[in-house]
Short mmCIF file of C-alpha atoms and ligand atoms in Angstrom, two decimals:
data_model
loop_
_atom_site.label_atom_id
_atom_site.label_comp_id
_atom_site.label_asym_id
_atom_site.label_seq_id
_atom_site.Cartn_x
_atom_site.Cartn_y
_atom_site.Cartn_z
CA MET B 1 66.06 137.88 60.55
CA ASN B 2 66.00 136.40 64.08
CA ALA B 3 69.36 135.31 65.52
CA PRO B 4 69.63 131.50 65.79
CA LEU B 5 69.27 130.08 69.28
CA PRO B 6 72.55 128.96 70.87
CA VAL B 7 73.06 125.18 71.07
CA GLU B 8 73.77 124.25 74.65
CA VAL B 9 76.32 121.51 75.13
CA LEU B 10 76.28 119.33 78.22
CA LYS B 11 79.11 117.22 79.55
CA GLN B 12 76.82 114.40 80.59
CA HIS B 13 77.75 112.21 83.51
CA LEU B 14 77.10 108.50 82.85
CA ILE B 15 77.78 105.18 84.60
CA ASP B 16 79.26 102.26 82.66
CA PRO B 17 76.78 99.39 83.17
CA GLU B 18 79.35 96.79 82.16
CA ILE B 19 81.74 97.68 84.96
CA CYS B 20 79.35 98.93 87.67
CA ILE B 21 78.94 96.38 90.47
CA ARG B 22 75.71 97.99 91.80
CA CYS B 23 77.19 98.60 95.24
CA ASN B 24 75.06 101.74 95.79
CA THR B 25 78.06 103.80 96.92
CA CYS B 26 77.43 106.53 94.32
CA GLU B 27 73.74 106.85 95.18
CA GLU B 28 74.61 107.12 98.88
CA THR B 29 77.33 109.69 98.20
CA CYS B 30 75.53 112.00 95.76
CA PRO B 31 74.73 115.20 97.69
CA VAL B 32 71.90 116.24 95.33
CA ASP B 33 70.20 112.83 94.79
CA ALA B 34 70.99 112.78 91.08
CA ILE B 35 71.74 109.04 91.07
CA THR B 36 69.03 106.44 91.02
CA HIS B 37 68.71 102.79 90.05
CA ASP B 38 66.38 99.97 89.14
CA SER B 39 67.12 96.27 89.11
CA ASN B 40 69.15 96.73 85.90
CA ASN B 41 71.29 99.84 86.21
CA TYR B 42 72.56 102.74 88.27
CA VAL B 43 72.02 105.97 86.33
CA VAL B 44 72.56 109.74 86.61
CA ASP B 45 69.72 112.19 86.06
CA PRO B 46 71.04 114.92 83.72
CA GLU B 47 68.41 117.33 85.05
CA ILE B 48 69.82 117.12 88.58
CA CYS B 49 73.55 116.28 88.35
CA ASN B 50 75.69 119.38 88.89
CA GLY B 51 79.02 117.67 88.19
CA CYS B 52 80.24 118.12 91.77
CA MET B 53 82.31 114.89 91.46
CA ALA B 54 81.58 113.81 95.04
CA CYS B 55 80.60 110.34 93.79
CA VAL B 56 83.72 109.75 91.71
CA PRO B 57 86.47 109.00 94.28
CA PRO B 58 84.43 106.52 96.38
CA CYS B 59 83.39 104.37 93.37
CA PRO B 60 85.34 101.12 93.71
CA THR B 61 85.40 100.30 90.00
CA GLY B 62 85.67 103.64 88.20
CA SER B 63 82.45 102.86 86.31
CA ILE B 64 81.12 106.20 87.60
CA ASP B 65 83.76 108.23 85.78
CA ASN B 66 82.22 108.39 82.29
CA TRP B 67 81.33 111.53 80.41
CA ARG B 68 79.83 112.34 77.02
CA LEU B 69 79.53 115.72 75.35
CA VAL B 70 75.94 115.94 74.12
CA VAL B 71 73.55 118.62 72.98
CA ARG B 72 71.66 119.36 76.19
CA ALA B 73 68.26 118.96 74.54
CA GLU B 74 69.32 115.45 73.43
CA ALA B 75 70.88 114.31 76.73
CA TYR B 76 70.37 110.63 77.56
CA SER B 77 67.36 110.43 79.85
CA VAL B 78 67.12 108.32 82.99
CA GLN B 79 64.81 105.96 81.07
CA ASP B 80 67.38 105.61 78.25
CA GLN B 81 70.15 104.77 80.72
CA LEU B 82 68.10 102.26 82.72
CA GLY B 83 67.73 100.16 79.57
CA TRP B 84 71.43 100.10 78.64
CA GLU B 85 73.58 97.00 78.65
CA GLU B 86 76.63 99.06 77.64
CA LEU B 87 77.54 102.74 77.21
CA PRO B 88 76.64 104.24 73.82
CA GLN B 89 79.46 105.26 71.48
CA GLU B 90 80.51 108.92 71.51
CA LYS B 91 78.36 110.79 69.00
CA PRO B 92 79.92 113.73 67.11
CA LEU B 93 78.31 117.00 68.14
CA PRO B 94 76.51 118.96 65.42
CA LEU B 95 79.03 121.24 63.71
CA ASP B 96 77.41 124.40 64.95
CA ALA B 97 77.49 123.22 68.54
CA ALA B 98 81.01 121.86 68.46
CA ALA B 99 82.55 124.82 66.63
CA GLY B 100 80.21 127.56 67.75
CA GLY B 101 79.77 128.35 64.04
CA GLU B 102 77.01 130.06 62.19
CA GLY B 103 73.58 129.11 63.39
CA GLY B 104 74.69 128.01 66.83
CA GLN B 105 77.14 128.41 69.64
CA ALA B 106 78.68 126.03 72.09
CA THR B 107 77.67 126.94 75.61
CA PRO B 108 79.01 124.27 77.89
CA ALA B 109 76.93 123.78 80.98
CA PRO B 110 78.62 124.22 84.37
CA GLN B 111 79.18 120.45 84.50
CA ALA B 112 81.67 120.68 81.68
CA GLU B 113 84.00 122.61 83.96
CA ALA B 114 84.40 119.69 86.32
CA GLY B 115 85.95 116.65 84.71
CA PRO B 116 87.72 113.53 85.86
CA ALA B 117 90.97 115.45 86.30
CA GLN B 118 89.39 117.41 89.11
CA ALA B 119 88.32 114.31 91.00
CA ALA B 120 90.97 114.60 93.67
CA ALA B 121 90.29 118.28 94.20
CA VAL B 122 86.53 118.10 94.69
CA THR B 123 86.23 115.76 97.64
CA ALA B 124 84.76 117.88 100.38
CA ALA B 125 81.72 115.59 100.50
CA THR B 126 83.86 112.61 101.54
CA PRO B 127 85.77 112.65 104.83
CA GLY B 128 88.65 110.55 103.50
CA ALA B 129 91.35 110.93 100.90
CA ALA B 130 90.76 110.38 97.19
CA VAL B 131 94.38 109.42 96.67
CA PRO B 132 96.45 106.59 98.15
CA PRO B 133 99.47 107.18 100.41
CA TRP B 134 102.42 108.32 98.29
CA SER B 135 104.34 105.07 98.76
CA ALA B 136 101.47 102.63 98.16
CA ALA B 137 102.14 99.89 95.62
CA HIS B 138 100.34 100.05 92.29
CA PRO B 139 96.96 98.28 92.55
CA TYR B 140 95.39 96.25 89.76
CA VAL B 141 91.65 96.87 89.42
CA ASN B 142 88.78 95.43 87.33
CA LEU B 143 90.84 92.53 85.97
CA TYR B 144 87.71 90.38 86.08
CA THR B 145 84.24 91.77 85.36
CA HIS B 146 80.65 90.49 85.28
CA LYS B 147 81.29 89.28 81.78
CA THR B 148 84.63 87.69 82.60
CA PRO B 149 84.51 86.50 86.23
CA ILE B 150 87.21 84.24 87.62
CA THR B 151 86.44 80.99 89.42
CA ALA B 152 87.97 80.47 92.85
CA THR B 153 87.85 77.35 95.00
CA VAL B 154 86.95 77.43 98.68
CA VAL B 155 89.79 75.92 100.66
CA GLY B 156 88.64 76.97 104.12
CA ASN B 157 85.53 78.32 105.84
CA TYR B 158 85.19 78.59 109.59
CA ARG B 159 83.54 80.77 112.18
CA VAL B 160 85.71 83.32 113.97
CA THR B 161 83.22 84.55 116.56
CA GLY B 162 82.01 82.66 119.63
CA ALA B 163 79.49 79.93 118.69
CA ASP B 164 77.16 81.16 121.44
CA THR B 165 76.94 84.73 120.06
CA GLU B 166 74.50 86.30 117.60
CA SER B 167 77.33 87.53 115.43
CA ASP B 168 78.17 84.78 112.94
CA ILE B 169 81.36 85.90 111.20
CA HIS B 170 83.32 83.55 108.94
CA HIS B 171 86.89 83.45 107.76
CA ILE B 172 86.77 82.17 104.19
CA VAL B 173 89.82 81.23 102.15
CA LEU B 174 89.61 81.25 98.33
CA ASP B 175 92.25 79.76 96.08
CA PHE B 176 92.84 80.91 92.50
CA GLY B 177 95.11 78.06 91.41
CA GLU B 178 97.14 78.98 88.35
CA GLN B 179 95.07 82.04 87.46
CA PRO B 180 96.55 85.49 88.14
CA PHE B 181 94.71 87.50 90.80
CA PRO B 182 97.08 90.19 92.12
CA VAL B 183 95.81 92.08 95.16
CA LEU B 184 96.93 94.55 97.79
CA GLU B 185 95.87 94.97 101.41
CA GLY B 186 92.87 97.31 101.59
CA GLN B 187 91.41 96.19 98.26
CA SER B 188 88.16 94.30 97.94
CA ILE B 189 86.77 91.70 95.59
CA GLY B 190 83.25 91.16 94.25
CA ILE B 191 81.38 87.90 94.70
CA LEU B 192 78.63 86.95 92.26
CA PRO B 193 76.10 84.93 94.23
CA PRO B 194 74.29 82.33 92.13
CA GLY B 195 70.60 82.70 91.33
CA VAL B 196 68.32 85.58 90.47
CA ASP B 197 66.61 88.40 92.33
CA ALA B 198 62.86 89.04 92.67
CA GLN B 199 62.80 90.48 89.13
CA GLY B 200 64.43 87.36 87.70
CA ARG B 201 67.76 89.12 87.07
CA PRO B 202 71.08 87.62 88.17
CA HIS B 203 72.01 88.85 91.65
CA HIS B 204 74.41 91.77 91.59
CA ALA B 205 77.89 91.40 93.03
CA ARG B 206 78.64 92.13 96.68
CA GLN B 207 82.01 93.47 97.77
CA TYR B 208 84.22 92.00 100.48
CA SER B 209 87.50 93.40 101.79
CA LEU B 210 90.56 91.24 101.70
CA ALA B 211 91.59 89.93 105.10
CA SER B 212 94.93 88.58 103.89
CA PRO B 213 98.09 90.31 102.68
CA ARG B 214 99.27 90.60 99.08
CA ASP B 215 101.34 87.42 99.14
CA GLY B 216 98.40 85.25 100.13
CA GLU B 217 96.57 83.97 103.18
CA ARG B 218 99.38 81.47 103.21
CA ALA B 219 102.53 83.27 102.14
CA GLY B 220 103.53 82.30 98.63
CA TYR B 221 100.17 80.71 97.80
CA ASN B 222 97.75 82.15 95.25
CA ASN B 223 94.95 82.48 97.76
CA LEU B 224 93.21 85.15 99.79
CA SER B 225 90.84 85.36 102.72
CA LEU B 226 87.63 87.23 103.51
CA THR B 227 85.84 88.06 106.76
CA VAL B 228 82.12 87.70 106.13
CA LYS B 229 79.28 88.43 108.51
CA ARG B 230 76.12 86.43 107.97
CA VAL B 231 73.35 89.03 107.52
CA THR B 232 70.17 87.86 109.26
CA GLN B 233 68.75 91.31 110.01
CA ASP B 234 68.58 94.51 108.01
CA HIS B 235 70.13 97.72 109.30
CA GLY B 236 66.93 98.47 111.20
CA GLY B 237 67.00 95.13 113.05
CA ALA B 238 64.14 93.48 111.11
CA ALA B 239 64.63 89.86 110.03
CA ALA B 240 66.31 89.62 106.60
CA HIS B 241 68.18 86.94 104.71
CA GLY B 242 71.31 88.43 103.16
CA VAL B 243 71.75 86.82 99.76
CA CYS B 244 75.50 86.82 99.40
CA SER B 245 76.66 86.67 103.01
CA ASN B 246 74.56 83.56 103.69
CA TYR B 247 75.73 81.99 100.44
CA LEU B 248 79.37 82.58 101.45
CA CYS B 249 79.03 81.51 105.07
CA ASP B 250 77.40 78.23 103.94
CA LEU B 251 80.07 77.31 101.39
CA ALA B 252 81.88 74.03 101.87
CA LYS B 253 85.48 73.16 101.09
CA ASN B 254 86.01 72.57 97.33
CA ASP B 255 82.92 74.58 96.35
CA THR B 256 83.63 77.12 93.63
CA VAL B 257 82.77 80.84 93.62
CA GLN B 258 82.55 83.44 90.85
CA VAL B 259 84.76 86.42 91.66
CA ILE B 260 85.21 89.84 90.05
CA GLY B 261 87.68 92.62 90.74
CA PRO B 262 89.97 93.40 92.42
CA PHE B 263 88.62 96.84 93.40
CA GLY B 264 89.98 99.84 95.23
CA HIS B 265 92.82 102.21 94.43
CA THR B 266 93.03 104.48 97.48
CA PHE B 267 92.49 102.51 100.72
CA LEU B 268 96.01 101.10 100.41
CA MET B 269 98.83 100.82 102.91
CA PRO B 270 102.06 102.80 102.63
CA ASN B 271 105.08 100.85 101.43
CA HIS B 272 107.93 102.91 102.84
CA PRO B 273 109.96 102.03 105.95
CA GLN B 274 108.81 103.55 109.26
CA ALA B 275 105.28 104.21 108.01
CA ASN B 276 102.87 104.15 110.97
CA LEU B 277 99.34 102.81 110.80
CA ILE B 278 96.40 103.89 112.95
CA MET B 279 93.65 101.33 112.31
CA ILE B 280 90.12 101.93 113.56
CA CYS B 281 87.47 99.28 112.96
CA THR B 282 84.40 97.44 114.10
CA GLY B 283 83.19 93.93 113.20
CA THR B 284 84.10 92.85 109.69
CA GLY B 285 85.84 96.21 109.25
CA SER B 286 88.72 94.30 110.82
CA ALA B 287 89.37 92.52 107.49
CA PRO B 288 91.65 95.15 105.91
CA MET B 289 93.29 95.75 109.30
CA ARG B 290 94.12 92.04 109.55
CA ALA B 291 95.59 92.20 106.03
CA MET B 292 97.76 95.24 106.83
CA THR B 293 98.83 93.89 110.21
CA GLU B 294 99.81 90.55 108.70
CA ARG B 295 101.72 92.29 105.89
CA SER B 296 103.68 94.25 108.51
CA ARG B 297 104.21 91.17 110.68
CA ARG B 298 105.70 89.28 107.76
CA LEU B 299 108.13 92.16 107.24
CA ILE B 300 109.50 91.96 110.79
CA GLY B 301 113.23 91.44 110.53
CA THR B 302 113.39 92.40 106.86
CA ALA B 303 112.26 96.04 106.97
CA ASP B 304 112.12 99.00 109.32
CA ILE B 305 108.49 98.78 110.43
CA GLY B 306 106.75 101.80 111.91
CA LYS B 307 104.20 101.80 114.73
CA LEU B 308 100.86 100.02 114.50
CA MET B 309 97.97 101.22 116.66
CA LEU B 310 94.63 99.40 116.52
CA PHE B 311 91.25 100.52 117.84
CA PHE B 312 88.83 97.61 117.50
CA GLY B 313 85.18 97.77 118.53
CA ALA B 314 82.75 94.92 119.16
CA ARG B 315 79.92 94.20 121.56
CA THR B 316 81.85 91.53 123.47
CA GLU B 317 85.20 89.76 123.23
CA ARG B 318 83.45 86.68 121.87
CA GLU B 319 81.94 88.73 119.04
CA LEU B 320 85.29 90.12 118.04
CA PRO B 321 86.59 88.27 114.98
CA TYR B 322 90.12 86.88 115.27
CA PHE B 323 90.26 87.71 118.99
CA GLY B 324 92.59 84.81 119.89
CA PRO B 325 95.27 85.34 117.19
CA LEU B 326 95.09 89.12 117.70
CA MET B 327 95.86 88.85 121.39
CA LYS B 328 98.92 86.70 120.63
CA LEU B 329 100.61 89.48 118.63
CA PRO B 330 103.61 91.01 120.44
CA ARG B 331 102.73 94.28 122.22
CA ASP B 332 105.89 95.95 120.95
CA PHE B 333 104.66 95.25 117.40
CA ILE B 334 101.06 96.47 117.73
CA ASP B 335 99.31 98.67 120.29
CA ILE B 336 95.86 97.03 120.66
CA ASN B 337 92.88 98.93 122.07
CA LEU B 338 89.63 96.96 122.37
CA ALA B 339 86.37 98.86 122.78
CA LEU B 340 83.62 96.57 124.05
CA SER B 341 80.12 97.97 124.24
CA ARG B 342 78.28 95.06 125.90
CA GLU B 343 80.84 93.10 127.89
CA PRO B 344 79.16 92.06 131.15
CA GLY B 345 80.60 93.87 134.15
CA GLN B 346 82.46 96.45 132.04
CA PRO B 347 81.49 100.02 131.16
CA LYS B 348 80.28 100.55 127.57
CA ARG B 349 83.12 101.77 125.39
CA TYR B 350 83.24 102.62 121.72
CA VAL B 351 86.27 103.14 119.51
CA GLN B 352 85.88 106.90 119.72
CA ASP B 353 86.08 106.73 123.56
CA LEU B 354 89.38 104.89 123.32
CA ILE B 355 90.78 107.32 120.73
CA ARG B 356 90.11 110.11 123.24
CA GLU B 357 91.62 108.08 126.11
CA ARG B 358 94.77 107.52 124.06
CA ALA B 359 94.87 111.13 122.87
CA ALA B 360 98.57 111.69 123.62
CA HIS B 361 99.67 108.69 121.57
CA VAL B 362 97.25 109.42 118.74
CA ARG B 363 98.35 113.04 118.61
CA GLY B 364 102.01 111.99 118.56
CA LEU B 365 101.39 109.70 115.60
CA LEU B 366 99.28 112.29 113.77
CA ALA B 367 102.16 114.75 114.04
CA ASP B 368 104.33 112.32 112.06
CA ARG B 369 103.90 112.59 108.28
CA ASN B 370 104.62 108.86 108.05
CA THR B 371 101.29 108.08 109.72
CA CYS B 372 98.24 106.88 107.78
CA ILE B 373 94.80 106.34 109.31
CA TYR B 374 92.32 103.69 108.20
CA VAL B 375 88.69 103.46 109.31
CA CYS B 376 86.54 100.49 108.33
CA GLY B 377 83.19 99.16 109.51
CA LEU B 378 79.62 100.33 109.63
CA LYS B 379 78.76 103.67 108.05
CA GLY B 380 77.57 105.07 111.37
CA MET B 381 81.08 105.08 112.84
CA GLU B 382 82.43 107.77 110.48
CA VAL B 383 81.07 110.77 112.37
CA GLY B 384 82.08 109.48 115.82
CA VAL B 385 85.63 108.72 114.70
CA LEU B 386 86.05 112.07 112.96
CA ASP B 387 84.77 113.88 116.07
CA ALA B 388 87.21 111.98 118.27
CA LEU B 389 90.16 112.74 115.98
CA ARG B 390 89.12 116.39 115.89
CA ASP B 391 88.93 116.52 119.73
CA VAL B 392 92.39 114.99 120.05
CA VAL B 393 93.87 117.59 117.70
CA VAL B 394 91.96 120.57 119.12
CA GLN B 395 92.98 119.60 122.68
CA SER B 396 96.58 120.08 121.71
CA GLY B 397 95.82 123.57 120.45
CA GLU B 398 95.88 122.79 116.74
CA ASP B 399 93.41 123.42 113.95
CA TRP B 400 91.65 120.19 112.93
CA SER B 401 90.32 121.55 109.65
CA ILE B 402 93.86 122.31 108.46
CA LEU B 403 95.20 118.91 109.51
CA HIS B 404 92.12 117.15 108.07
CA ASP B 405 92.81 118.78 104.70
CA VAL B 406 96.47 117.77 104.84
CA LEU B 407 95.57 114.17 105.73
CA ARG B 408 93.17 114.01 102.79
CA ARG B 409 95.51 115.66 100.34
CA GLU B 410 98.42 113.42 101.32
CA GLY B 411 96.34 110.23 101.11
CA ARG B 412 96.75 109.61 104.85
CA LEU B 413 93.12 109.28 106.01
CA HIS B 414 90.94 106.55 104.53
CA PHE B 415 87.40 105.36 105.15
CA GLU B 416 85.72 102.18 103.97
CA THR B 417 82.27 101.99 105.51
CA TYR B 418 79.20 100.06 104.43
P1 FAD R 501 71.53 91.71 100.96
O1 FAD R 501 70.74 90.59 100.41
O2 FAD R 501 72.19 92.65 100.00
O3 FAD R 501 70.70 92.57 101.97
C1 FAD R 501 69.76 91.99 102.87
C2 FAD R 501 69.29 93.04 103.83
O4 FAD R 501 70.30 93.29 104.80
C3 FAD R 501 68.96 94.37 103.17
O5 FAD R 501 67.85 94.89 103.86
C4 FAD R 501 70.18 95.21 103.46
O6 FAD R 501 69.87 96.58 103.58
C5 FAD R 501 70.67 94.67 104.78
N1 FAD R 501 72.13 94.70 104.90
C6 FAD R 501 73.02 94.74 103.90
N2 FAD R 501 74.28 94.73 104.38
C7 FAD R 501 74.19 94.67 105.72
C8 FAD R 501 75.15 94.66 106.76
N3 FAD R 501 76.48 94.65 106.54
N4 FAD R 501 74.67 94.62 108.01
C9 FAD R 501 73.34 94.58 108.26
N5 FAD R 501 72.38 94.62 107.29
C10 FAD R 501 72.81 94.67 106.04
N6 FAD R 501 80.67 92.67 104.39
C11 FAD R 501 81.32 91.73 105.13
O7 FAD R 501 80.68 90.89 105.78
N7 FAD R 501 82.70 91.71 105.17
C12 FAD R 501 83.47 92.58 104.47
O8 FAD R 501 84.70 92.52 104.53
C13 FAD R 501 82.79 93.56 103.67
N8 FAD R 501 83.49 94.45 102.95
C14 FAD R 501 82.84 95.37 102.20
C15 FAD R 501 83.61 96.29 101.47
C16 FAD R 501 82.97 97.25 100.72
C17 FAD R 501 83.81 98.25 99.95
C18 FAD R 501 81.55 97.29 100.69
C19 FAD R 501 80.83 98.36 99.89
C20 FAD R 501 80.80 96.38 101.39
C21 FAD R 501 81.42 95.41 102.16
N9 FAD R 501 80.70 94.47 102.88
C22 FAD R 501 81.35 93.55 103.65
C23 FAD R 501 79.22 94.40 102.81
C24 FAD R 501 78.84 93.36 101.75
O9 FAD R 501 79.20 93.84 100.46
C25 FAD R 501 77.33 93.07 101.71
O10 FAD R 501 76.63 94.28 101.61
C26 FAD R 501 76.84 92.30 102.92
O11 FAD R 501 77.48 91.04 103.01
C27 FAD R 501 75.32 92.05 102.79
O12 FAD R 501 75.09 91.41 101.58
P2 FAD R 501 73.94 90.32 101.47
O13 FAD R 501 73.82 89.94 100.04
O14 FAD R 501 74.14 89.23 102.45
O15 FAD R 501 72.66 91.11 101.94
#
């Protein structure tokens, strides 16, 4: 008699369609292009996914971190997953597969080796940490979802870049009234723009970083602020009408907005005394830096605040959001470095140029285990900033790859780019 064929078991990687906010982060992160989407869902191709976990830490909601043990031959196909409104229930494996009994044998695929527990360990594909700083406060995430959004009221909306510039960036204040919406600096929220997309489906949520600290845009009030750039061109410079950014920038006082979240459990500021912050940003990437700076400013006199060093890039001073209030901050509280790339009469400078110019200070802060680094802005800035940090470290005769690993492991280097 022929021996029965072994039953191969697969730990299948799935995305929870009820929690996913369709932000595309997983698809951008996946090193083997196993993630795809249509207008309904983001899904993982079981034929391609190798369980490397690179997509898991960057996911803002955790919807990416779902796994089902299935018989490989019966794995959920891409087509199955695209049609889902919710994840299927766990199905018991056939006895022979689960127990390796007569007539079959469990042969977990390589994916089964890597599970959620390994998420923090398998992060080589992402330059930043997959864990928060050790002293960060506990964040609440996913309190409000697509099915249970919260309504916020617009209590302020004004432009924070020069009226004569192309860059139309708004400071928008949302109030939650009596409803709980606990947040931390570095977290983001999702906005559900009204209306439907070209396929007639409700628009998916867009994420926006908080620009205000945990105790509110106005201390003690249940409100928060956002820094939103009106998108009028796509990344290639062609004319485009950004659905959500235009909706937000056009909101009037007393309008209401559907909000989901909060999101984010790693890009959080340290909570312990003497923690130093190096903040590197461009454009609306200044939002979390404003939140962290304001949190620290409000602690002056009540806590032992560490050093704050800011590298802020924009084309011109007038395109730099919050320029006025920023320049009023005391210089012994924050070390401000502005990199302007198109200021008439000045040489072009980018944040990475300034990091190199301030190498001695940056190196001094990096040597202190109380220092955390935050980078936020356009995706393209990641490589330049990493190169500059590496140059600063190498110049002082040290090994960047060792320090980079330490910074990641200790939750001291964080990126939020989009
Ligand atoms: P869409 O209708 O989605 O896109 C229209 C076109 O513009 C498309 O071709 C698209 O590729 C292109 N496009 C999309 N985004 C941009 C962009 N930023 N610049 C140029 N072209 C673009 N945005 C903020 O303004 N402030 C924030 O604080 C902020 N925080 C974010 C935090 C996170 C974690 C993430 C993932 C994104 C964040 N964004 C932020 C970006 C934001 O979520 C939206 O992507 C952005 O507002 C564009 O959405 P839209 O609906 O207006 O454009």
